[in-house]
Tab-separated table of C-alpha atoms and ligand atoms in Angstrom:
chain	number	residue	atom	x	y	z
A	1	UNK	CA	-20.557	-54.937	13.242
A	2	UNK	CA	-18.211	-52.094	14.340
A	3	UNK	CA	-19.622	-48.474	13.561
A	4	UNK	CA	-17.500	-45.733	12.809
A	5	UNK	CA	-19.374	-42.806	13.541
A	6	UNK	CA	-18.794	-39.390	11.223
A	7	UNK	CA	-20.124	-35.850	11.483
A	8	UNK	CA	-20.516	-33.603	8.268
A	9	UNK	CA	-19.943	-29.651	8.652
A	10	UNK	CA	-22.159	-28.159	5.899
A	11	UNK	CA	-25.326	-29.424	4.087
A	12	UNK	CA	-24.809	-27.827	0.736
A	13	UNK	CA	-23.704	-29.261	-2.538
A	14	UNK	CA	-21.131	-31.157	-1.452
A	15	UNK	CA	-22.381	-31.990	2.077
A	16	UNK	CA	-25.840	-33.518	0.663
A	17	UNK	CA	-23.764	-35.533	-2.259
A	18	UNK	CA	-21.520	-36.753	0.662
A	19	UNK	CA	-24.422	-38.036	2.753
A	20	UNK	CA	-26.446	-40.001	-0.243
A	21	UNK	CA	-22.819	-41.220	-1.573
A	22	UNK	CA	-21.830	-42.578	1.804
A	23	UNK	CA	-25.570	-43.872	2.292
A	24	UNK	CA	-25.682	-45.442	-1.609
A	25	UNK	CA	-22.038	-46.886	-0.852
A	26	UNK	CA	-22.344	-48.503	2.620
A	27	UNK	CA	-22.167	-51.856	1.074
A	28	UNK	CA	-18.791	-51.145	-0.607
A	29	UNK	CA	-17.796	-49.134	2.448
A	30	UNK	CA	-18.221	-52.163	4.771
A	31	UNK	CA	-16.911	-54.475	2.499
A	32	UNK	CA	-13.388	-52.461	2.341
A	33	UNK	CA	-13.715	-51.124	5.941
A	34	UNK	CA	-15.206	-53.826	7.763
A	35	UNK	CA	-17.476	-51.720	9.175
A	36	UNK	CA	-20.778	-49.776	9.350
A	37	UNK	CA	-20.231	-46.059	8.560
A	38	UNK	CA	-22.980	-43.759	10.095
A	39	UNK	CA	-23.675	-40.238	10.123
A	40	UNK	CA	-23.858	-39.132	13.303
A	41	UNK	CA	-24.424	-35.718	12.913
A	42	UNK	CA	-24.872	-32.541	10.786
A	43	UNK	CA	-23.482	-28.642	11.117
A	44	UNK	CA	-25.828	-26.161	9.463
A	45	UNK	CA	-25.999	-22.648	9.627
A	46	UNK	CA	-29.809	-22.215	9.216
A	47	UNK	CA	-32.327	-23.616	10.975
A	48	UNK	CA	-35.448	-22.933	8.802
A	49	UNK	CA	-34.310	-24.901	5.621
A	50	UNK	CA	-36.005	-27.865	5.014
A	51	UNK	CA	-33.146	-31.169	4.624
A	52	UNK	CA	-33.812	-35.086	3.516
A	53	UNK	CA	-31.831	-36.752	6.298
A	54	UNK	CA	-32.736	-39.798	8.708
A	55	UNK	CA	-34.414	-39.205	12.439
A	56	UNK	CA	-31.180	-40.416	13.753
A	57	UNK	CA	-28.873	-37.984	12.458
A	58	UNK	CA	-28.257	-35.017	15.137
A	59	UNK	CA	-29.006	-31.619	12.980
A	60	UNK	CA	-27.371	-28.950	14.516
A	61	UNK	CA	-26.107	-25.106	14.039
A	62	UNK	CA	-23.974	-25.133	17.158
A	63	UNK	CA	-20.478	-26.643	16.509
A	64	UNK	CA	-19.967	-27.967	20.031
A	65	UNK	CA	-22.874	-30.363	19.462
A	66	UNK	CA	-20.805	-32.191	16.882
A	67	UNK	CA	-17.879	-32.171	19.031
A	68	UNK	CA	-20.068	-33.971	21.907
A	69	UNK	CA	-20.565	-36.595	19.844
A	70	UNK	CA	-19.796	-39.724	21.853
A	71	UNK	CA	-16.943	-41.822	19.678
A	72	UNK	CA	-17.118	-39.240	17.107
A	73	UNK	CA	-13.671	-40.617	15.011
A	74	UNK	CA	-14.200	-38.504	11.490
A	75	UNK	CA	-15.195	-34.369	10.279
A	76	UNK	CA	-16.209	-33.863	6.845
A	77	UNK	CA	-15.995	-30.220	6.154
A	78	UNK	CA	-18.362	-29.091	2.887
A	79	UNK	CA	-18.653	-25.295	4.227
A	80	UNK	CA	-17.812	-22.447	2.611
A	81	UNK	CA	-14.459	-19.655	3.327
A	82	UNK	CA	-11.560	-19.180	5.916
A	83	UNK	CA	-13.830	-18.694	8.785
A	84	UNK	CA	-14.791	-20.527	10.989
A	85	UNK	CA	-14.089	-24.084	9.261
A	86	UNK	CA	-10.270	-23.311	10.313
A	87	UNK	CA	-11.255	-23.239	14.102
A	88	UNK	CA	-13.857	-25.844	13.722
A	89	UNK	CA	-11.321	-28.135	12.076
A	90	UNK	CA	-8.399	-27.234	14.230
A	91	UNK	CA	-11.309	-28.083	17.434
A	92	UNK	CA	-11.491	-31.810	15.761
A	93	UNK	CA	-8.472	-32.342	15.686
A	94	UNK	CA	-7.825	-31.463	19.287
A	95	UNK	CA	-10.402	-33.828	19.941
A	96	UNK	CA	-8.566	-36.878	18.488
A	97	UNK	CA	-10.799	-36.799	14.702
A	98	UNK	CA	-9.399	-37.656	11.537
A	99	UNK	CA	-11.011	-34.735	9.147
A	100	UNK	CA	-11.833	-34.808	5.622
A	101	UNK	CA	-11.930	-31.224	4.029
A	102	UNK	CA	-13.335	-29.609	0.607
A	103	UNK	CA	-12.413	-26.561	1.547
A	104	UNK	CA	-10.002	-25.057	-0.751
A	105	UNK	CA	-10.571	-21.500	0.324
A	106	UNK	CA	-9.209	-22.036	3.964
A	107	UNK	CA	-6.915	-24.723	3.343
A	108	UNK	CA	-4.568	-22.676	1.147
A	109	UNK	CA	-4.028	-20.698	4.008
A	110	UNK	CA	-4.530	-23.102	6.890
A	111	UNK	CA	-2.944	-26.302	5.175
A	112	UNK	CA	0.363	-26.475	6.813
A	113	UNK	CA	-1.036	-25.325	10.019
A	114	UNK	CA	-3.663	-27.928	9.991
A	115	UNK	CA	-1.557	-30.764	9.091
A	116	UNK	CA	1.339	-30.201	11.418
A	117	UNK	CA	-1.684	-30.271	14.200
A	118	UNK	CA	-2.778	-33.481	12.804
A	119	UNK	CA	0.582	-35.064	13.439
A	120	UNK	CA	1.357	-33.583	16.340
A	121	UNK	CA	-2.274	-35.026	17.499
A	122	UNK	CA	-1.645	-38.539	15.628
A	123	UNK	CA	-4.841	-38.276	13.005
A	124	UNK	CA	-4.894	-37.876	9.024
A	125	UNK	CA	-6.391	-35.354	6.768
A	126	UNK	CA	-8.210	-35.863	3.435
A	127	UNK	CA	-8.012	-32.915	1.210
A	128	UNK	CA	-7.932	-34.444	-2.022
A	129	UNK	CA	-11.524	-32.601	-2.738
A	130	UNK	CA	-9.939	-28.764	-2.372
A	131	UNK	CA	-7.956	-28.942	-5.915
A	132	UNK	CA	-9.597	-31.150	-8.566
A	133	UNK	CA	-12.768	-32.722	-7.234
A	134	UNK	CA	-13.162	-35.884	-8.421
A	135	UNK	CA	-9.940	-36.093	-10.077
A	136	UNK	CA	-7.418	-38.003	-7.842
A	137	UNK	CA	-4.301	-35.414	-8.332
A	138	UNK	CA	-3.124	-35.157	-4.645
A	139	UNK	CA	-3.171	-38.826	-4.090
A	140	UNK	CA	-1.015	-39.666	-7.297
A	141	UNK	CA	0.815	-36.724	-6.433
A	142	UNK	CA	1.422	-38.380	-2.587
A	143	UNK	CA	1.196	-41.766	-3.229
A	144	UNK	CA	2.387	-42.443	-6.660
A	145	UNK	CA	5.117	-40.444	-7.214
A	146	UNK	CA	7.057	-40.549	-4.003
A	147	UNK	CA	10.357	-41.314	-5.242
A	148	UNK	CA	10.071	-39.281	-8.598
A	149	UNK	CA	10.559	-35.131	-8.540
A	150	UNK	CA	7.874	-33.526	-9.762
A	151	UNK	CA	9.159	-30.780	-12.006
A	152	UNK	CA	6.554	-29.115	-13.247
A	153	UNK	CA	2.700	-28.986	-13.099
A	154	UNK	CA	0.275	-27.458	-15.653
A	155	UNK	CA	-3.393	-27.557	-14.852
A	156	UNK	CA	-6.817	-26.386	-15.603
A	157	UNK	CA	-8.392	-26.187	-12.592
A	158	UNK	CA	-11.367	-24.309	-12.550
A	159	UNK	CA	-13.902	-26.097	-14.678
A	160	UNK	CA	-16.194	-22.841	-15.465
A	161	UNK	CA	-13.232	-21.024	-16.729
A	162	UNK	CA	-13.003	-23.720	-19.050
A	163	UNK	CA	-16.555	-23.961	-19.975
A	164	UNK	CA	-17.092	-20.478	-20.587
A	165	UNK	CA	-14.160	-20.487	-23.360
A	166	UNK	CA	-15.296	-23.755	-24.385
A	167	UNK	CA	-18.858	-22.172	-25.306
A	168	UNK	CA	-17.477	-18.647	-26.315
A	169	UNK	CA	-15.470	-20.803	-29.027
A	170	UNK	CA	-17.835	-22.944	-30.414
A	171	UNK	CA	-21.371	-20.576	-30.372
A	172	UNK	CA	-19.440	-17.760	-30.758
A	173	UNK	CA	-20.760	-15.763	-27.577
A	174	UNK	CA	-19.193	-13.009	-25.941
A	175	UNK	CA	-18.143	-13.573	-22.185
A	176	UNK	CA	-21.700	-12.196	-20.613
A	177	UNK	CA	-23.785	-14.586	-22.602
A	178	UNK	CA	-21.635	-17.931	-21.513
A	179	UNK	CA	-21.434	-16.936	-18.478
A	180	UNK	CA	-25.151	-16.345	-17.190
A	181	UNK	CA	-25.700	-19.530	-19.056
A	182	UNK	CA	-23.265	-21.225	-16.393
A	183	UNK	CA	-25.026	-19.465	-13.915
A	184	UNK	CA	-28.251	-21.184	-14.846
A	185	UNK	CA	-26.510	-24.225	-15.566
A	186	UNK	CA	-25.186	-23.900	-11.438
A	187	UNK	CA	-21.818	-24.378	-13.215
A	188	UNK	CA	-21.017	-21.088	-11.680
A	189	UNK	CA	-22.355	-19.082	-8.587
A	190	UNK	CA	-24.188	-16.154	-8.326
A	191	UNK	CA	-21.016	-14.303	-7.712
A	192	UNK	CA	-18.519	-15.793	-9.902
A	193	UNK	CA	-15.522	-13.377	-8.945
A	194	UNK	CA	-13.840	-16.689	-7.799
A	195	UNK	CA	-13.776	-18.502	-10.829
A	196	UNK	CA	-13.625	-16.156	-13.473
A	197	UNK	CA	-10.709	-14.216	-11.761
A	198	UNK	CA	-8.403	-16.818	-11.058
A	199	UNK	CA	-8.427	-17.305	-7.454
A	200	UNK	CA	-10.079	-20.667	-7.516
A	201	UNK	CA	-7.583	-21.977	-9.655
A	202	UNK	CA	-4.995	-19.978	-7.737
A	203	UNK	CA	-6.065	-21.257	-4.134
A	204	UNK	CA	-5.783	-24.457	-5.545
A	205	UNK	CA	-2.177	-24.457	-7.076
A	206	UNK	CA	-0.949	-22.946	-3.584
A	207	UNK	CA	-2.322	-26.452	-2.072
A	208	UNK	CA	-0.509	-28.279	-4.964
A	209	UNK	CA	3.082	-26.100	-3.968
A	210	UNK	CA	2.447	-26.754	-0.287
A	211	UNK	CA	2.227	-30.715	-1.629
A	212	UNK	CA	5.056	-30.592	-4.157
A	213	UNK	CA	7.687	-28.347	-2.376
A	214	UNK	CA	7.082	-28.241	1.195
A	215	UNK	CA	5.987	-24.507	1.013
A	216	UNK	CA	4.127	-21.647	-0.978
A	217	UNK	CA	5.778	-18.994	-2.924
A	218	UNK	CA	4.651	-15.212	-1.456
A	219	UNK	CA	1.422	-14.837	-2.960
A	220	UNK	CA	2.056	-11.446	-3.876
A	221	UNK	CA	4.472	-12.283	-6.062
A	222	UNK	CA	2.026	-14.883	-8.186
A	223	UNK	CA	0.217	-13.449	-11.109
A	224	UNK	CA	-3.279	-14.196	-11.193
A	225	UNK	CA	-5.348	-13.198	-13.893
A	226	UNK	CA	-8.934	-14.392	-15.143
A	227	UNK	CA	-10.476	-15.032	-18.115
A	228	UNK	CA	-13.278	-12.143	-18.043
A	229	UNK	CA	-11.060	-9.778	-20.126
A	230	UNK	CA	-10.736	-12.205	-23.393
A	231	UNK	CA	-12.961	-11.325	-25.753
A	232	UNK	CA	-15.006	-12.846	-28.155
A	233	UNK	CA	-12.921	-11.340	-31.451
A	234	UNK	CA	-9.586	-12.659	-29.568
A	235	UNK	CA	-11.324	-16.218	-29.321
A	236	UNK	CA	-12.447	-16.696	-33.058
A	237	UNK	CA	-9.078	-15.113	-34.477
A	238	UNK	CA	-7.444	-17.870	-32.344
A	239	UNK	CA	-9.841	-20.188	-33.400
A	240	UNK	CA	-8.845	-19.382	-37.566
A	241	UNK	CA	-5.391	-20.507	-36.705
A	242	UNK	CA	-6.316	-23.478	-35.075
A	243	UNK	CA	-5.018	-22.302	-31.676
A	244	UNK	CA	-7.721	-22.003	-28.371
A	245	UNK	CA	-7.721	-19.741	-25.048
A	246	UNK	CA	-6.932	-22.067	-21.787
A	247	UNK	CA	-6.808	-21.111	-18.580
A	248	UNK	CA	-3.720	-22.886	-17.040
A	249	UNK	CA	-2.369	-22.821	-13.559
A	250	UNK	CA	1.462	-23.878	-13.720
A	251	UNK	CA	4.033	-24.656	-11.236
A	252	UNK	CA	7.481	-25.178	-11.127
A	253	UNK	CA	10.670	-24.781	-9.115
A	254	UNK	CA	13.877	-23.582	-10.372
A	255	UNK	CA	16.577	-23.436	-8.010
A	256	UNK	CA	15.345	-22.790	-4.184
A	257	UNK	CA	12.339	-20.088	-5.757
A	258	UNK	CA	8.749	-21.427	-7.145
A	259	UNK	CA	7.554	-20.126	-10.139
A	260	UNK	CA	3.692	-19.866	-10.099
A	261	UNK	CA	1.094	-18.385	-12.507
A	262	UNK	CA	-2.224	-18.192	-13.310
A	263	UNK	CA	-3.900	-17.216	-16.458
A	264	UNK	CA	-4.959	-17.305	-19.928
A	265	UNK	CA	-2.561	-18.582	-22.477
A	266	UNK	CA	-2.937	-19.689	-26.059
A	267	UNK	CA	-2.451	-23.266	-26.848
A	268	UNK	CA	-2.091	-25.086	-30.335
A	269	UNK	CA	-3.201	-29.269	-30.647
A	270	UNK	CA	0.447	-30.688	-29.740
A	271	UNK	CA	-0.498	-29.004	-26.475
A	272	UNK	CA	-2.007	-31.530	-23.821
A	273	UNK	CA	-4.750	-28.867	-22.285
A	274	UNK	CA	-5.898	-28.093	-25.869
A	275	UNK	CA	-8.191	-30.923	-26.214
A	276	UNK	CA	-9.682	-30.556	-22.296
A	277	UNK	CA	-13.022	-29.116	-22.801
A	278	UNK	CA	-16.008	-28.115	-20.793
A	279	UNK	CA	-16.228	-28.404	-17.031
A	280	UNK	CA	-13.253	-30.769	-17.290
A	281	UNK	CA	-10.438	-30.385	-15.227
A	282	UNK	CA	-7.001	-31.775	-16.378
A	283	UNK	CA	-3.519	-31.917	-14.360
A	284	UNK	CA	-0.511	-32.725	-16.248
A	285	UNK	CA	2.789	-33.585	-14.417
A	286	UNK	CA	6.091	-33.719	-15.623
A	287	UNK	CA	7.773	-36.518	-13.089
A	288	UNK	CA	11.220	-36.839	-13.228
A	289	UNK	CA	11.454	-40.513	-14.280
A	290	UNK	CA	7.941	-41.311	-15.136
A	291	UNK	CA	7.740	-38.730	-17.711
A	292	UNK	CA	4.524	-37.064	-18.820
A	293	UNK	CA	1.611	-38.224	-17.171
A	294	UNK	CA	-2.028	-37.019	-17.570
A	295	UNK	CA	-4.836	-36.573	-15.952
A	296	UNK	CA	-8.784	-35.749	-16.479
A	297	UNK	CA	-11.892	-35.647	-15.007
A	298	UNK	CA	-14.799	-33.699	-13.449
A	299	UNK	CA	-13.352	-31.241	-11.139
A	300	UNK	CA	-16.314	-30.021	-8.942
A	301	UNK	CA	-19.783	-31.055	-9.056
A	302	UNK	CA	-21.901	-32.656	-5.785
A	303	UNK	CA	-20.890	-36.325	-6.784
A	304	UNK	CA	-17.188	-36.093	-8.414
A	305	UNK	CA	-16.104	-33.869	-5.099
A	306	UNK	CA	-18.012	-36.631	-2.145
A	307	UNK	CA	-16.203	-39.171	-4.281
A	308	UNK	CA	-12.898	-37.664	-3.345
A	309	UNK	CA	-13.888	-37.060	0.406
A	310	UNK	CA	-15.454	-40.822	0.644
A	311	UNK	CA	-11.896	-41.816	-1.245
A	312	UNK	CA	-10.090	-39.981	1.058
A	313	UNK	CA	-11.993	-41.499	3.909
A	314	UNK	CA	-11.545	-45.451	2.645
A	315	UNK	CA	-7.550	-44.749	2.484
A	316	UNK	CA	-7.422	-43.546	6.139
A	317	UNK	CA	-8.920	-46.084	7.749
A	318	UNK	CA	-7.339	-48.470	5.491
A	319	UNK	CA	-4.196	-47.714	6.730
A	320	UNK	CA	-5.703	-47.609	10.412
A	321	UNK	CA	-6.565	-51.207	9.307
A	322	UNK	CA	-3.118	-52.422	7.864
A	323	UNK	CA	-1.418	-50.324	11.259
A	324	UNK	CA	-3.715	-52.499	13.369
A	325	UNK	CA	-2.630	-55.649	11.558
A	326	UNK	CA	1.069	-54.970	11.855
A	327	UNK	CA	0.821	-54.236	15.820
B	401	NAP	N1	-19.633	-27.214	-5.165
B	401	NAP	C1	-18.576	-27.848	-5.656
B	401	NAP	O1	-18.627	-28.433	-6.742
B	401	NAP	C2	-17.294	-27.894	-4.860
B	401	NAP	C3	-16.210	-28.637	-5.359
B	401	NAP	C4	-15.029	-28.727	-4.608
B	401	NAP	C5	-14.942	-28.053	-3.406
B	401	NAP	N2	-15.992	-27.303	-2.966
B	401	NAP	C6	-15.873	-26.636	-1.658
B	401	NAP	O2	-16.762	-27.280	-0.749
B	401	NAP	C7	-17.271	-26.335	0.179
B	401	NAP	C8	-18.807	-26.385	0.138
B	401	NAP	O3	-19.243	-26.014	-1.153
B	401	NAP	P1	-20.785	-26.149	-1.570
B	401	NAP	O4	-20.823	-25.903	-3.023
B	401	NAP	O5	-21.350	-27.394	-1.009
B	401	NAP	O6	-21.407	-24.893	-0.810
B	401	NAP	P2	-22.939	-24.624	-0.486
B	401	NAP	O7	-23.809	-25.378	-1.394
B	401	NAP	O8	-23.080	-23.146	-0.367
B	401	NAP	O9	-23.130	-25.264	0.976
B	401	NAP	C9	-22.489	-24.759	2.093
B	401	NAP	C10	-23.039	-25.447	3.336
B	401	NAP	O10	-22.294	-25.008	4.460
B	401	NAP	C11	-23.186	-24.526	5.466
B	401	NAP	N3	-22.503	-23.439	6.146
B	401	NAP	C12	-21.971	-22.320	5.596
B	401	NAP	N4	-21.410	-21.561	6.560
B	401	NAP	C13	-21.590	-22.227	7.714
B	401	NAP	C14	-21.257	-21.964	9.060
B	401	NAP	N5	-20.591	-20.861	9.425
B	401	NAP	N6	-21.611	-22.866	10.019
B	401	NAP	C15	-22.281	-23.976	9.673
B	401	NAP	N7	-22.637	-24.285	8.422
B	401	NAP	C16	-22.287	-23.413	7.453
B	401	NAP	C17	-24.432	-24.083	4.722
B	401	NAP	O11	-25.509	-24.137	5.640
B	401	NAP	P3	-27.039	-23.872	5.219
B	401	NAP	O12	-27.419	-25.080	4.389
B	401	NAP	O13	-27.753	-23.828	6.505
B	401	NAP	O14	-27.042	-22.608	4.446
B	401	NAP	C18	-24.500	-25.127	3.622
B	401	NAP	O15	-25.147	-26.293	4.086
B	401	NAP	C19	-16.684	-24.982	-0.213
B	401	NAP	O16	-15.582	-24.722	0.600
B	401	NAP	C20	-16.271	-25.171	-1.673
B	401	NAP	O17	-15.184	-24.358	-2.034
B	401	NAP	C21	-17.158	-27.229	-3.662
């Protein structure tokens, strides 16, 4: 059976879900594919730790290893910031690899960079895993709204966010408490600046503009704010009127400029974030002809986020397939 051979950068969350989910679903993968998927090889940064992977599977901490791969056709990237996964990724492409990223961090910044490479080097890039994790935004987005205009996005994208108001509103906790219970719950990390600030969900809607418009607005000019400044009285007096803290990333044009924001705002029930609770992440997109359309799902999380890379990965060389067939 043909083999296509894959290398994972990162061995973390995401990276270990990737490698049991693409071990646990080789059946499925060959079924659709046609072929035997193997890991080839592994990018780690230390040494020491102690990792459940096969004999077969190269382990390495210098980049160039993975690059010497012989027949190397795909680059999951599960690490974490700008630096280096931008040059790493850029490298792959050189090389002729289709790459598969999680990275929302760097590909805010390096998106458009990184895909006009790709075409210019005739490969694809997954990124469906940098904005909603398992929730398939950026492929309805691409694929099933190609002829509509998407006018306007609202979002909750950052899942702690959302469970600490969640948990502030129903226990009635103040901010702290929820949110070293997410810590121990590894809903959020050990520094949560990210999340509870608003960049997350910020780095996220700038992949959504670069998707939806062509380009970003100046990120200066976006307001970002976080939730760690609600408090618990502002919660429960919300709460008495039937009317709960969300924290909502929105996007819209209006004329040539895009309007972007991130933040806390106050939603009633005939609002369709009210109801989204938890960890949950929840996109909803007003299309110009199909209307309203909603949708929800786990938005980070070891499983939810390789199911968006592996997705990514089965639509790539799916269309390699059908390409094949029509030639
Ligand atoms: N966790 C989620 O639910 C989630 C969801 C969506 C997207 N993401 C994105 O996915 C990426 C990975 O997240 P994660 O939660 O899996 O992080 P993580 O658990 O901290 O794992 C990061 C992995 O990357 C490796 N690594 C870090 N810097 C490296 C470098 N310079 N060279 C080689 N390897 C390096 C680490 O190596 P060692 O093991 O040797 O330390 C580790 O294996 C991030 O960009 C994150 O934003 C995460």
């Amino acid at each position: 059976m043909t083999v296509i051979k894959v290398a994972l950068l990162g061995f973390g969350t995401v990276g270990e879900g990737l490698y049991e989910s693409i071990n646990s679903h080789q059946q499925q993968l060959q079924a659709l594919l046609g072929a035997e998927v193997h890991i080839a090889g592994v990018l780690i940064q230390d040494s020491e730790k102690q990792r459940r992977l096969a004999e077969d599977v190269l382990v390495t901490t210098n980049f160039n290893d993975i690059l010497n791969i012989p027949d190397l056709q795909v680059v999951f990237e599960a690490i974490v910031g700008e630096d280096p996964s931008y040059e790493y990724l850029s490298k792959a492409i050189e090389r002729g690899c289709d790459i598969i990223t999680a990275n929302k961090v760097m590909f805010a910044k390096h998106g458009e960079e990184l895909l006009r490479k790709a075409r210019e080097y005739n490969v694809s890039i997954g990124y469906e895993a940098t904005v909603a994790g398992g929730v398939p935004v950026i492929r309805t987005i691409a694929q099933l709204l190609q002829v509509n205009r998407v006018e306007k996005i609202q979002a909750i994208l950052n899942g702690t966010s959302n469970f600490i108001l969640t948990e502030m509103r129903k226990n009635e906790l103040p901010f702290e408490t929820v949110l070293k219970s997410a810590q121990d719950l590894g809903y959020a990390e050990a520094d949560p600046s990210n999340d509870v600030e608003g960049f997350d969900a910020f780095y996220k809607l700038m992949i959504l503009s670069n998707l939806l418009f062509g380009k970003q607005p100046d990120w200066h000019e976006v307001k970002v704010e976080g939730i760690s400044e609600i408090s618990n009285h502002q919660i429960q007096s919300a709460h008495q009127k039937n009317e709960r803290y969300k924290h909502i990333a929105e996007i819209k044009k209006d004329g040539d400029q895009i309007i972007a924001s991130v933040g806390p705002a106050l939603t009633n029930e005939d609002h369709p974030l009210y109801n989204i609770e938890g960890v949950d992440n929840a996109i909803v997109i007003k299309a110009s002809l199909a209307g309203t359309i909603a949708i929800q799902g786990p938005g980070a999380g070891s499983y939810p986020t390789a199911s968006a890379m592996i997705e990514d990965f089965a639509h790539i060389f799916q269309n390699k397939k059908a390409a094949y067939a029509l030639t």
